[in-house]
Amino acid sequence: MAKMEVKTSLLDNMIGVGDMVLLEPLNEESFIDNLKKRFDHNEIYTYIGSVVISVNPYRSLPIYSPEKVEDYRNRNFYELSPHIFALSDEAYRSLRDQDKDQCILITGESGAGKTEASKLVMSYVAAVCGKGAEVNQVKEQLLQSNPVLEAFGNAKTVRNDNSSRFGKYMDIEFDFKGDPLGGVISNYLLEKSRVVKQPRGERNFHIFYQLLSGASEDLLNKLRLERDFSRYNYLSLDSAKVNGVDDAANFRTVRNAMQIVGFMDHEAQSVLEVIAAVLKLGNIEFKPESRVNGLDESKIKDKNELKEICELTGIDQSVLERAFSFRTVEAKQEKVSTTLNVAQAYYARDALAKNLYSRLFSWLVNRINESIKAQTKVRKKVMGVLDIYGFEIFEDNSFEQFIINYCNEKLQQIFIELTLKEEQEEYIREDIEWTHIDYFNNAVICDLIENNTNGILAMLDEECLRPGTVTDETFLEKLNQVCATHQHFESRMSKCSRFLNDTSLPHSCFRIQHYAGKVMYQVEGFVDKNNDLLYRDLSQAMWKASHSLIKALFPEGNPAKINLKRPPTAGSQFKASVATLMKNLQTKNPNYIRCIKPNDKKAAHIFNDALVCHQIRYLGLLENVRVRRAGYAFRQAYEPCLERYKMLCKQTWPHWKGPARAGVEVLFNELEFPVEEYSFGRSKIFIRNPRTLFKLEDLRKRRLEDLATLIQKIFRGWKCRTHFLLMKKSQVVIAAWYRRYSQQKKYQQIKSSAIVIQSFIRGWKARKILRELKHEKRCQEAVTTIAAFWHGTQVRREYRKFFRANAGKKIYEFTLQRIVQKYFLEMKNKMPSLSPIDKNWPARPYLFLDSTHKELKRIFHLWRCKKYRDQFTDQRKLIYEEKLEASELFKDKKALYPSSVSQPFQGAYLEISKDPKYKKLKDAIEEKIIIAEVVNKINRANGKCASRIFLLTNNNLLLADQKSGHIKSEVPLGDVTKVSMSSQNDGFFAVHLKEGSGAASKGDFLFSSDHLIEMATKLYRTTLSQTKQKLNIEISDEFLVQFRQDKVCVKFIQGNQKNGSVPTCKRKNNRLLEVAVP
Ligand SMILES: Nc1ncnc2c1ncn2[C@@H]1O[C@H](COP(=O)(O)OP(=O)(O)O)[C@@H](O)[C@H]1O
Ligand SMILES: [Mg+2]
């Protein structure tokens, strides 16, 4: 996501005030309080307008990360909280975009964080400027020059464990695009006295300790050194180790940095050899030796060290030895050689060591410059970073402090000039009325020091060059004469008696009232230090060295170039270089970083008000603020101003269409601030009082809260709406998908149904076609078959004549004949017996003979019966005929019949002819008697029985009395019309007579006989043969009889008789006669 452009301001989330210009009220106390408050909240940077105040935190803060670099990159100066990166960014962009050379002036006292600040600036610029392999190498070389210079130029002091003991100004050069091309470093006044002597609690330059700690044994041997610090007089032992500093590791860093910067191996080696030589020089000791002239002459105590130095440097030992013993003074072709006493010898030794070291340092700077110098000759833009020693006030202040403080005076001067100039120019640019600002101008102090005719430095030079005895005292005297009336100069001896009674001011001192405070200088050493004298014998001895670096360091030792003119004094040299520097700085756009040390203990979190107060005073920070506020405390370009406050006025919120200035005018009118509180410049609004700004801020804050609510409201609405729209959209999508899905399903269903239906229809059609085809096929087959048969028939018909057409039939008939033949033959043998009652008959052999077989059986039976009958006599025949007749008449009609079958029909039961009783009767009857039997005649009137003899002859039926044989009735057969009887098992019967016949006068007869069947049969047969009429025999259980005139019904009642099987007869009335039968 693109980084959101949030317009922020310095004024956001401010702790105290981020810009001292806005401080209300403005005084020292509030100033310090504000710094302290911010310091306690880790806000170590505070602005005074465009000046950055930096308070040393003495601990690493997480505010220099690459992310922070990105935060500050391309942001306006006042946009974020105060930071050194903001200043660096401003400087770099103004250099790149507006083509203005820049300088960054870092001031502050020792340990205030100047060097760190300069490194931060450089690293920021390196991070934001162009990229690419070449550019990166340049950057790397520029950055890596720092560790090298720090190793040789920094030392632990009581104020700072890594105090820069030289002034450094570095020009970084850029091309038109803002890519770094290279750089030039200038160094100022290395504190070389440190090489031979260090104050208590301080160390020599780092490189000595680093070399001894970090060099390999092999390297140490080559350099003829020992690791033990205590072996070397020049190294103070009480603080040889610094807490948190790893000298050995730093040594490796330095060597690595040297390599990156571009030192050749042999160059690096030479440098270390010089360092070794300096260390060893300190170990050379002298002893006095009395000479003939009574003066002491110095002699080297132990020549071993000297020998090793000579081996290292390639100097002839005797030459060096002599140089330590004699001093040659040349004047006007005259050479005078004097011996040195022990003190002079030590002075010479130390001078040599100091010179060797400081020249080596200058050489290093030049060597680095050679490496980092821009390779092209195109026009360059320059950013200068000045990290120079700060104002120093010690207990004992000497020449060095004087020089350093002079430098600071000059810097303050340029600061005043440039700041005020800039302020003034801005007012003119913006067309604002300029009001004069009162401030302290330190030009007068600068003049005191540097004035060519009566300045202190000029005085000192004069003293140094003056023939005759010159001492520090004479110099002071001179000062007392010349500067006595100067307001900023104080001395006990000055003609002006002002200070005579000031006991705080010793006699051998003078005091200067610097802009940053009064400093008392010990005059001792001023002359020597200014002279910076190295005996010619020593420089010549050095020049004679075969060690090329050492030789190069002492060009004046070359006899061919002997220069009798005195070299420039240290003071004048410094003055000149400061002048050059000032000139240089004046051509550039200045950016200030004012470093403040919060405590003397190098400790984090401690804020010593008094110490800070002192620094604020001498840095003139309050004045700085006042100058800045003299006219207007706050100014801001119209665009950002309108952007920031436009919500305070209806016309400008949310958008102002016209020019920004008009918008701001409308805004301020609306807010009704007093007119004198603000002014409209060309491009900026100027606010006179911080109060007004704070009021603006307050209003803005309150308004922002309202706006936040509004934005919140709108945002919530928007969010809900968006959410709703999204939901709606989603719903539509889901619905569409669902519809699609359901339609798909439906379609699939329809499709599958269609397929089913289709398949059924197709199946049905196919089956129909198949059926038709089958039918067609069958028809075809039938046709074929019929045709075949037809053809067959035709063919057969045609060919029949050629076959034995009736063979089959004949064979069939023959076979049949044979079977029948065989059947009959077999039957012959299987015939059953001839008895008509034999039921046996052989089984039928063939089905088709079934009817034949049965017929045969019938015929056989008939035949057998005939055979049987043929055996009968006529009599027997008759009997059978009768029996047959009986059977025809009664079988199955009369229950009595079956019992009669086995009884032979005897007819004449009564043998009348034999019984004499019936002689008469026999005689009366001429005809043949067919039946003679006793029967019971039932009395017609009462039903009682009376025995009678029943006789049947061929023509008559006779009834006779049983006892007498007297014929009682005779009835011709022709008068008998009918015989009636029951169907029961009784022997009761009625004989009906023809009406009107003679016999019929009394009525029909009722009889009962045991041989009813026989009697009825015979009666029937006889009647038939006589009258040729069939006698009517009625078999019924109720019939009518004619008694005289009455027709009586005879009724048979079963199972009601009284005496066994004999039927009883009873006349009920005229009409009814009941017969009970068994
Ligand atoms: N911005 C900073 N952040 C953290 N520590 C710092 C910072 N500035 C300075 N220091 C600490 O203070 C010490 C002294 O700083 P230095 O820059 O060497 O002072 P100067 O050059 O002014 O004498 C440093 O070694 C470091 O420990
Ligand atoms: Mg420093």
PDB file of C-alpha atoms in Angstrom, residues 286-289 296-300 324-325 339-343 345:
ATOM      1  CA  PHE A 286      69.852  11.118  29.078  1.00  0.00           C
ATOM      2  CA  LYS A 287      72.446  11.503  31.768  1.00  0.00           C
ATOM      3  CA  PRO A 288      74.649  14.501  32.435  1.00  0.00           C
ATOM      4  CA  GLU A 289      78.337  14.272  31.769  1.00  0.00           C
ATOM      5  CA  ASP A 296      77.068  19.544  31.701  1.00  0.00           C
ATOM      6  CA  GLU A 297      76.694  17.676  28.501  1.00  0.00           C
ATOM      7  CA  SER A 298      73.958  15.110  28.027  1.00  0.00           C
ATOM      8  CA  LYS A 299      74.715  11.552  27.080  1.00  0.00           C
ATOM      9  CA  ILE A 300      72.317   8.803  26.153  1.00  0.00           C
ATOM     10  CA  PHE A 324      70.592  14.610  20.549  1.00  0.00           C
ATOM     11  CA  SER A 325      73.894  16.060  21.826  1.00  0.00           C
ATOM     12  CA  THR A 339      76.309  20.981  23.113  1.00  0.00           C
ATOM     13  CA  LEU A 340      72.956  20.277  24.703  1.00  0.00           C
ATOM     14  CA  ASN A 341      72.490  19.826  28.384  1.00  0.00           C
ATOM     15  CA  VAL A 342      70.197  17.115  29.693  1.00  0.00           C
ATOM     16  CA  ALA A 343      67.118  19.362  29.811  1.00  0.00           C
ATOM     17  CA  ALA A 345      68.266  16.935  25.192  1.00  0.00           C
TER      18      ALA A 345
END
